[in-house]
Each structure stands twice: as C-alpha cells, then as structure tokens.
Coordinates of C-alpha atoms in Angstrom, one line a residue:
X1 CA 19.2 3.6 -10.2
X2 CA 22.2 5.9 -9.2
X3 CA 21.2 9.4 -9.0
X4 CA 23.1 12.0 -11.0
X5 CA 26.1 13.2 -10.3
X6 CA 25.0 17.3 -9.7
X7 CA 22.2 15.8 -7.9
X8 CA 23.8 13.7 -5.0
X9 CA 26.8 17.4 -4.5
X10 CA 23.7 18.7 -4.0
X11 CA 22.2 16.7 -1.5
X12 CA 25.7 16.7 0.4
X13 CA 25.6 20.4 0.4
X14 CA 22.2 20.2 2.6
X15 CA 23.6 17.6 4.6
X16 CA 26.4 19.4 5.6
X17 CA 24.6 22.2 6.4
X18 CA 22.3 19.7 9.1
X19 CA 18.7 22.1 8.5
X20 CA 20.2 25.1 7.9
X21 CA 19.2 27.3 4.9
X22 CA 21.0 27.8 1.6
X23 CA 21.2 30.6 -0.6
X24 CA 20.3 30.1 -4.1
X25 CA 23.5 31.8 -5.2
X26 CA 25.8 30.0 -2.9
X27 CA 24.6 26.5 -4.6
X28 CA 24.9 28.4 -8.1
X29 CA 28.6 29.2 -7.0
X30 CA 29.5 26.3 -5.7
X31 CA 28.1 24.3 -8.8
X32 CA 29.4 26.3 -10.9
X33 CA 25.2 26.5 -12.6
X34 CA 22.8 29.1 -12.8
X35 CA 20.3 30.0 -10.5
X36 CA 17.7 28.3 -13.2
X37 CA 19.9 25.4 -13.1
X38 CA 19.9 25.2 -9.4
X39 CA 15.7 25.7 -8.7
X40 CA 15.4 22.6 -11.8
X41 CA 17.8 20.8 -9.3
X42 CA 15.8 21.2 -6.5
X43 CA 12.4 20.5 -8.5
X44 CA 13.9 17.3 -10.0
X45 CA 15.2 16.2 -5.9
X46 CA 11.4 16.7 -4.7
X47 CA 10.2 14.4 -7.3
X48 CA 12.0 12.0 -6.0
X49 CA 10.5 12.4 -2.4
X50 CA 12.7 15.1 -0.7
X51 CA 11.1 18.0 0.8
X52 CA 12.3 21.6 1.1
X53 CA 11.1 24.3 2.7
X54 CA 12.0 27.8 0.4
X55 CA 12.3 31.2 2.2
X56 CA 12.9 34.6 0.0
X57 CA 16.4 36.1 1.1
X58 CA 17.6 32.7 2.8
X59 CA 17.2 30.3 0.4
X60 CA 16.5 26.2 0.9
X61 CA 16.3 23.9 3.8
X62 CA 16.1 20.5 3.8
X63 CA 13.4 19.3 5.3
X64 CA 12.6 15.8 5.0
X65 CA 14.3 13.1 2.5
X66 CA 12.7 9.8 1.5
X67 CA 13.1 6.9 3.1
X68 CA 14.3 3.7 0.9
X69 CA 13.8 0.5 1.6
X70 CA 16.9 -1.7 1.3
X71 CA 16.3 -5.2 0.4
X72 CA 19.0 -6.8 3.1
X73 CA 17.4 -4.7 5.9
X74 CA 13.8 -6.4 5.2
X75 CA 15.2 -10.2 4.6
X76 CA 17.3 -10.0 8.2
X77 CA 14.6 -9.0 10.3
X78 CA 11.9 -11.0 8.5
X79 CA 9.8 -13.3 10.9
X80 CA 8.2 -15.3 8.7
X81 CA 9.4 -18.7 7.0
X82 CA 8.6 -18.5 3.5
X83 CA 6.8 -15.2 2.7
X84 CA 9.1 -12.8 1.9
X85 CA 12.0 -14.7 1.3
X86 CA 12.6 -13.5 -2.0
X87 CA 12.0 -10.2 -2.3
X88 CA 12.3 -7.8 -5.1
X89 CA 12.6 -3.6 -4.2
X90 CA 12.5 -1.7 -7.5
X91 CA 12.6 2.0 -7.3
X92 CA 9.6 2.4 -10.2
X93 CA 7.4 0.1 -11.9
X94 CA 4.4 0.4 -13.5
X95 CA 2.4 -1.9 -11.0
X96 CA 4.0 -4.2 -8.4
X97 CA 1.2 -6.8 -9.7
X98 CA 2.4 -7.0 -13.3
X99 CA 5.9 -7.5 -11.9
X100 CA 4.6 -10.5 -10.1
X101 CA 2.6 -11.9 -12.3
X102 CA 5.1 -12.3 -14.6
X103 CA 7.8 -13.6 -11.7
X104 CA 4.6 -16.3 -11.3
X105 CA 4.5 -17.5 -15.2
X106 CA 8.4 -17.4 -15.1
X107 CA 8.0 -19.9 -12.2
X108 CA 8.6 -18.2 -8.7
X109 CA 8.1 -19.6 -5.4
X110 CA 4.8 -18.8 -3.4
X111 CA 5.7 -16.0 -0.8
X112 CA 7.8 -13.9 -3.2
X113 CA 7.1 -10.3 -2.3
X114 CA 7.6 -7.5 -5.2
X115 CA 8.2 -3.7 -3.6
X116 CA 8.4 -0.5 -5.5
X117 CA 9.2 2.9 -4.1
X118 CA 7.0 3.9 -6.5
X119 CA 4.3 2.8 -9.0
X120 CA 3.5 4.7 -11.9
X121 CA 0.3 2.9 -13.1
X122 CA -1.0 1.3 -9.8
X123 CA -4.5 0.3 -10.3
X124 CA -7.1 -1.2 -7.6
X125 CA -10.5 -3.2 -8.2
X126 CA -12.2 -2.4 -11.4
X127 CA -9.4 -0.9 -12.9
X128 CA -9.3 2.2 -10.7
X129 CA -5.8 4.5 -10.9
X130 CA -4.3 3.9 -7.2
X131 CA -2.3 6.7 -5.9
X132 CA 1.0 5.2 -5.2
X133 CA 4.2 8.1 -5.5
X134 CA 7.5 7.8 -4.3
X135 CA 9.4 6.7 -0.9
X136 CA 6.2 7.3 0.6
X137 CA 4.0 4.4 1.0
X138 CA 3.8 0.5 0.7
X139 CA 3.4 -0.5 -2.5
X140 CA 3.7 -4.2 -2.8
X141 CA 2.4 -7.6 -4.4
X142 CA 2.8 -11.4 -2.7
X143 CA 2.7 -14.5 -5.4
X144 CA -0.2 -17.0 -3.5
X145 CA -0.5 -20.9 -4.7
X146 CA -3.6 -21.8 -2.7
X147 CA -5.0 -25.1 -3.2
X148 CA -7.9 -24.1 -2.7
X149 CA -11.1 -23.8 -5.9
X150 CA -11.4 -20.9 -7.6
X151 CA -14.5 -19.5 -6.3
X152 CA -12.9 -19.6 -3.3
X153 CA -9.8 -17.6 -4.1
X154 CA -12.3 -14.3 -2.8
X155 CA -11.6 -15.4 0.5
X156 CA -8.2 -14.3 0.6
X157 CA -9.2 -10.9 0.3
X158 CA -10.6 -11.1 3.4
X159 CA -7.0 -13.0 4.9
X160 CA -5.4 -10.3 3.7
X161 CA -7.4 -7.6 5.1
X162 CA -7.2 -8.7 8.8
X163 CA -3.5 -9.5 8.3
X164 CA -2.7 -5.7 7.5
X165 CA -5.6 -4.7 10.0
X166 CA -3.5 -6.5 12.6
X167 CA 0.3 -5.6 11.5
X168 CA -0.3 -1.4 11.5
X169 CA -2.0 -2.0 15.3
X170 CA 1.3 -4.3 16.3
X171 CA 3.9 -1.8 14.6
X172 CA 1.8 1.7 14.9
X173 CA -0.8 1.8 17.4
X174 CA -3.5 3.3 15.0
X175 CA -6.6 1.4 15.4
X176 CA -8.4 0.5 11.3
X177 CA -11.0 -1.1 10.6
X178 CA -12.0 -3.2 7.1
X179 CA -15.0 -1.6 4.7
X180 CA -16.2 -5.0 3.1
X181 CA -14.1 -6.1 0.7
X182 CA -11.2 -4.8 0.5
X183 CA -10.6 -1.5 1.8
X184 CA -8.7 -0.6 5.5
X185 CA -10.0 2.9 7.1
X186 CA -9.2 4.9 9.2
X187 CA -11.9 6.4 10.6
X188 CA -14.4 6.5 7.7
X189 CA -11.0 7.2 5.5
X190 CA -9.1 5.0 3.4
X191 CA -5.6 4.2 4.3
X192 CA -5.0 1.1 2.0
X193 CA -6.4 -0.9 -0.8
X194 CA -6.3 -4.6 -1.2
X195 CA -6.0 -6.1 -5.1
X196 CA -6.5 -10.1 -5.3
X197 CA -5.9 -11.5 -8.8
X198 CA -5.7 -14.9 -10.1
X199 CA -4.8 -16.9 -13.0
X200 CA -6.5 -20.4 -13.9
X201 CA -6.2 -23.1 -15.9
X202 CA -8.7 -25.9 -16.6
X203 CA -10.6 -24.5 -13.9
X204 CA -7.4 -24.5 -11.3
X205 CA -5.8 -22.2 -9.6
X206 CA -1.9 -21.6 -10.7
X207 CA -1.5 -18.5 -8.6
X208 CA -2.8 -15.3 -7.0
X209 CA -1.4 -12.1 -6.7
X210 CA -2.3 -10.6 -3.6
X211 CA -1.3 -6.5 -4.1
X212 CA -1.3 -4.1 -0.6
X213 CA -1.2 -0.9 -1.3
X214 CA -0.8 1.2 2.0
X215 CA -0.3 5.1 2.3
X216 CA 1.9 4.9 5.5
X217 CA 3.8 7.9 5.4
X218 CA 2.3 10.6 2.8
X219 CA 1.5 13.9 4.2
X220 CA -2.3 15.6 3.4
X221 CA -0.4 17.5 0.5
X222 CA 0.8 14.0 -1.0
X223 CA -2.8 13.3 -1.9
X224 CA -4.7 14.6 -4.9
X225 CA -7.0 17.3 -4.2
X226 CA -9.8 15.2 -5.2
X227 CA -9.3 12.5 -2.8
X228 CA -7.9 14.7 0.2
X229 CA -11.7 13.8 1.8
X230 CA -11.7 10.3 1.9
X231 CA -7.9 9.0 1.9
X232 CA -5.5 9.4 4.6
X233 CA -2.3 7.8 5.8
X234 CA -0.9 5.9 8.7
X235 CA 1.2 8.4 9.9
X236 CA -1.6 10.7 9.5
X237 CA -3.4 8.5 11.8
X238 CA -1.2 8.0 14.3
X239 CA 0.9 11.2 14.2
X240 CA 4.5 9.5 13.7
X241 CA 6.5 8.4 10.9
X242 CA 5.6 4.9 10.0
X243 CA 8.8 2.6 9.9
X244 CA 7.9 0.9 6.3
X245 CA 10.6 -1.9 6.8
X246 CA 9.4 -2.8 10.0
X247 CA 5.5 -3.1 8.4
X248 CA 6.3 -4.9 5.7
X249 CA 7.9 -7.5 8.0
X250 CA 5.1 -8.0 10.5
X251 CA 2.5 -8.2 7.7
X252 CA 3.9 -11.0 6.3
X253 CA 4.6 -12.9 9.3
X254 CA 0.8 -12.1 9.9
X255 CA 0.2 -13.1 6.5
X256 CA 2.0 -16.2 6.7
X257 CA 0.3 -17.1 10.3
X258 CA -2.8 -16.7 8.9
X259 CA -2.6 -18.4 5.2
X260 CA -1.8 -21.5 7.4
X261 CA -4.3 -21.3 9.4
X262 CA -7.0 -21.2 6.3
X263 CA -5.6 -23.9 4.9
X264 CA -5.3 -25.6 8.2
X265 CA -8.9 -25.1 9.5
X266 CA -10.8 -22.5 6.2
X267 CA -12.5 -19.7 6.7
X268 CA -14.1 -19.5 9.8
X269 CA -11.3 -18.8 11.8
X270 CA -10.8 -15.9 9.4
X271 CA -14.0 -14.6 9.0
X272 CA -14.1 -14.6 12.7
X273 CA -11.4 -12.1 12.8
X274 CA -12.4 -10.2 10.1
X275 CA -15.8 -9.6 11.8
X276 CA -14.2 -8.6 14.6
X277 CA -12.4 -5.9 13.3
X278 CA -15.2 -5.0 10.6
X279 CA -16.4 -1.5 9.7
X280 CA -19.3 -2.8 7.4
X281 CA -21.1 -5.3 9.9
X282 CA -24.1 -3.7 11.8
X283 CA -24.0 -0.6 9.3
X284 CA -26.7 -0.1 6.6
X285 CA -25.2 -0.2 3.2
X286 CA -25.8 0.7 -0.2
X287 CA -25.0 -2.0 -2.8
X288 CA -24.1 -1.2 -6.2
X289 CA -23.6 -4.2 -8.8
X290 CA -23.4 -4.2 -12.4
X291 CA -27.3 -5.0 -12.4
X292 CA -28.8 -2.9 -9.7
X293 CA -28.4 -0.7 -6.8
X294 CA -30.1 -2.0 -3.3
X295 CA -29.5 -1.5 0.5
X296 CA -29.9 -3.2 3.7
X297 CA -27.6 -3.8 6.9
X298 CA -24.7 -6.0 7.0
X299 CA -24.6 -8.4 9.3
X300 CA -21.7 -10.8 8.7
X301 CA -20.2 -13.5 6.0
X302 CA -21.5 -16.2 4.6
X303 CA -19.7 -19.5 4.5
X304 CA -18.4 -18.9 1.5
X305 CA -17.3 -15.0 2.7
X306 CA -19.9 -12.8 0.8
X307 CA -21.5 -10.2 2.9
X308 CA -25.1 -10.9 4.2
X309 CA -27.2 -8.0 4.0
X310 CA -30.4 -8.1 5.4
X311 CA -33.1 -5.6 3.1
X312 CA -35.8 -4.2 5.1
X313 CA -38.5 -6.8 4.1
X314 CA -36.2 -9.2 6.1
X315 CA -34.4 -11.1 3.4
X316 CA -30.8 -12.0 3.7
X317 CA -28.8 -11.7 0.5
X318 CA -25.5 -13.0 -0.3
X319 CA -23.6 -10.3 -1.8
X320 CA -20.5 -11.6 -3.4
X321 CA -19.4 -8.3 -5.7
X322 CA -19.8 -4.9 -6.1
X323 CA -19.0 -1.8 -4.6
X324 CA -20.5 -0.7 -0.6
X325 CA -21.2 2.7 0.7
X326 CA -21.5 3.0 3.8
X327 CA -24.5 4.7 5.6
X328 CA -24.8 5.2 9.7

C-alpha cells in the first residue's frame, strides 16, 4: 500500500539529512503544516515501524526505519525446491493463517508461504493474542499436504520446531532450545511460537497450516509490558539485527529437508533432533490439561511424539496436550 504523499516528503527530508536532527519548525516550513500537523506525521511514521529519537531545541532524528521484505528478494535466493515458491508478502492481515487457509480451500500448492509485516489478530495455541507488530518480526504461515493420518498431523509441530531451532543457529548464531510443544526459547524466554492447524475430511487430511511466528528484530520496548519477562527476540539474543529475508529462506530449506525426510523414514529421525535440541527433556514439569494438573520429569517422546513424563511413583505417561511449565 503506497504511503501518503506528506508522509514519504517527510521521510526524504530525514534522509537527506543522513542522522542529523530536524527542527519541528523547519519541517512545519518546509510542509507548509503546523507544528501539530508535523508531530501527527511523525506519530503516524512510528506506527508504521520507524524510530525517532526527539530532543527539546533540536528537534527529530531518524533513528531506525523498518525493514520490508520484498517478495523477489526472498524467491531468488530461496534454497529450497518447492516450499516457498509461491509466496505471498502482505503489509497487514489479520492472521497469516486465515490467509492460508483460505489460499488451501481455493486450491494452492503445498509449500505456499503467506508473510505479513504485520498481523493484527495473530493468535497462537488455544486461542491466545500473539504479539506480532510491524516490520519487526516473522510472521508467516506454510500450506502442508502430508499424507500422513490425522492423529499424526501433531508431529509436525515437532518438524517444525527443530527446523526453525536449526535455521536462527545457521543464519544468527544464537543458540534456542524447544519448550515441548511448540515454543523456541531463548534462555528460559520465548522467541517464537509455532501454530499447526488442520482441516479433515472423512477422517483425511486435506491440509495443514503450519504458522511461525518469530520476534527477530523487536527491541525490549516492542514488547508489552506484561510479557517483557518472558519473551525476547533474536536480535535481543544475539545482539545484531536479524536479516529476516535471509531466515525465512533457510527455514524453509530446513523445512523442506526435513518434511522429506519424515515422510521418507517418520519420526524417529525427527524426534531424534528434537531431543537433541530440547529444553523440556530431563526437566521436571508441571502439566496442565483440561482435566487435571500433574508433574513429573520429561524424559523424551513417544513413538507417536507425546512427551513421556515420568511421576514420582515411577509411571511414565504419555502426555499428548496441554500446557508445560517448566521447573529446574
């Protein structure tokens, strides 16, 4: 969507200026609008992801702007064959997942990818609101055709979490680990949320959705106050700013590596990995389910990929749902 007009003489007024301050009444005089005019200007350009910084008697600088992904950009350095072929980058949307979902019932190849620079009603497991603003993370949703039952669609949860576990190492050196099922921390803090959803018919699988959302690049100031203690970012983590194209592109080349490999051999390979790069096996957990709250320590996945948790009397439990806190 093109920006205003007053907006983008604005913007080349700070980029002509290359970091220096301006005054609030040179702006005013130059666009011919009043000073009120010209801090609603500035209000409405850091909604949409640029920073300033604002000094009394000097005016604005221009601090940091965001950073848009560009369709072409992620198709010609994309390493995979077929997941993210088609790709569709929308600056807003309500939730990448409805986007694909209906791209799925309209008929759309497995491996199309749906991007937003911003979701306005991104939602995790259980309905949860996921934070998700503008330019700053990776908000995206890939249409799945497994072949596989539906009870076994789960599994890709786990796929998915090792294949993002393994892309932020490759592209940013910061080191995650997976909270059981479908969280990636960063030291005890989340950095993204995984979202599998299918839709059946006559007990078969027509597609999933798998969603990613990943905070890569927000600042501690992008997050709500309330979840400022347990959320972080990748750039947080690792202390440079994340290249989001480049991401994008090695997780679905590890995507695509690792989808063939389930189908090739199933889960074991998988489950393998995710073990390996677990921050729920060997911990005691708390288990919460819609019928009871109990704890134990984890110590692996089943064939079918629940979480074994052995309780203190010595039983091993299959846990297939429900949410896991995490103890020492």
């Amino acid at each position: 969507m093109k920006e205003p007009e007053q907006d983008i003489t604005l913007l080349e007024m700070f980029h002509e200026q290359s970091g220096q301050y301006l005054s609030g009444e040179e702006i005013s005089r130059r666009l011919s609008i009043s000073r009120s005019a010209v801090w609603k200007q500035i209000n409405k350009l850091r909604a949409a992801g640029y920073e300033f910084e604002a000094l009394p008697r000097l005016g604005y600088r221009l601090v940091d702007q965001p950073d848009k992904l560009q369709p072409q950009y992620l198709l010609d350095g994309m390493k995979s064959r077929t997941f993210g072929q088609v790709i569709h980058v929308m600056n807003t949307t309500t939730s990448t997942q409805e986007d694909a979902r209906r791209l799925a019932e309209e008929g759309a190849d497995e491996g199309t990818l749906v991007i937003a620079e911003e979701q306005t009603s991104g939602r995790g497991r259980m309905g949860r609101k996921f934070h998700s603003p503008r330019g700053k993370g990776i908000w995206m949703s890939l249409i799945l055709k497994p072949k596989q039952p539906l009870h076994l669609t789960q599994q890709l949860t786990l796929l998915t979490g090792v294949a993002v576990c393994r892309a932020i190492m490759t592209c940013c050196n910061v080191k995650t680990d997976i909270k059981w099922p479908n969280d990636i921390l960063y030291q005890g803090k989340k950095v993204c949320g995984i979202l599998l959803e299918s839709a059946t018919e006559d007990e078969r699988v027509r597609y999933c959705i798998a969603g990613i959302g990943i905070s890569a690049n927000l600042k501690e100031t992008d997050f709500p106050e309330n979840i400022r203690s347990v959320a972080t970012s990748v750039r947080l983590a690792g202390g440079q700013t994340v290249d989001r194209t480049i991401l994008i592109q090695t997780i679905m080349a590890e995507m695509e590596q690792l989808y063939e490999l389930y189908n090739e051999q199933g889960l074991a390979p998988i489950a393998a990995l995710w073990e390996a790069l677990s921050g729920t096996v060997g911990r005691e957990v708390e288990v919460r389910t819609s019928r009871d709250v109990t704890s134990g320590i984890a110590t692996g996945l089943n064939h079918d990929g629940a979480l074994l948790v052995r309780h203190p009397d010595g039983e091993v439990i299959p846990v297939y749902s429900g949410d896991i806190i995490l103890g020492s």
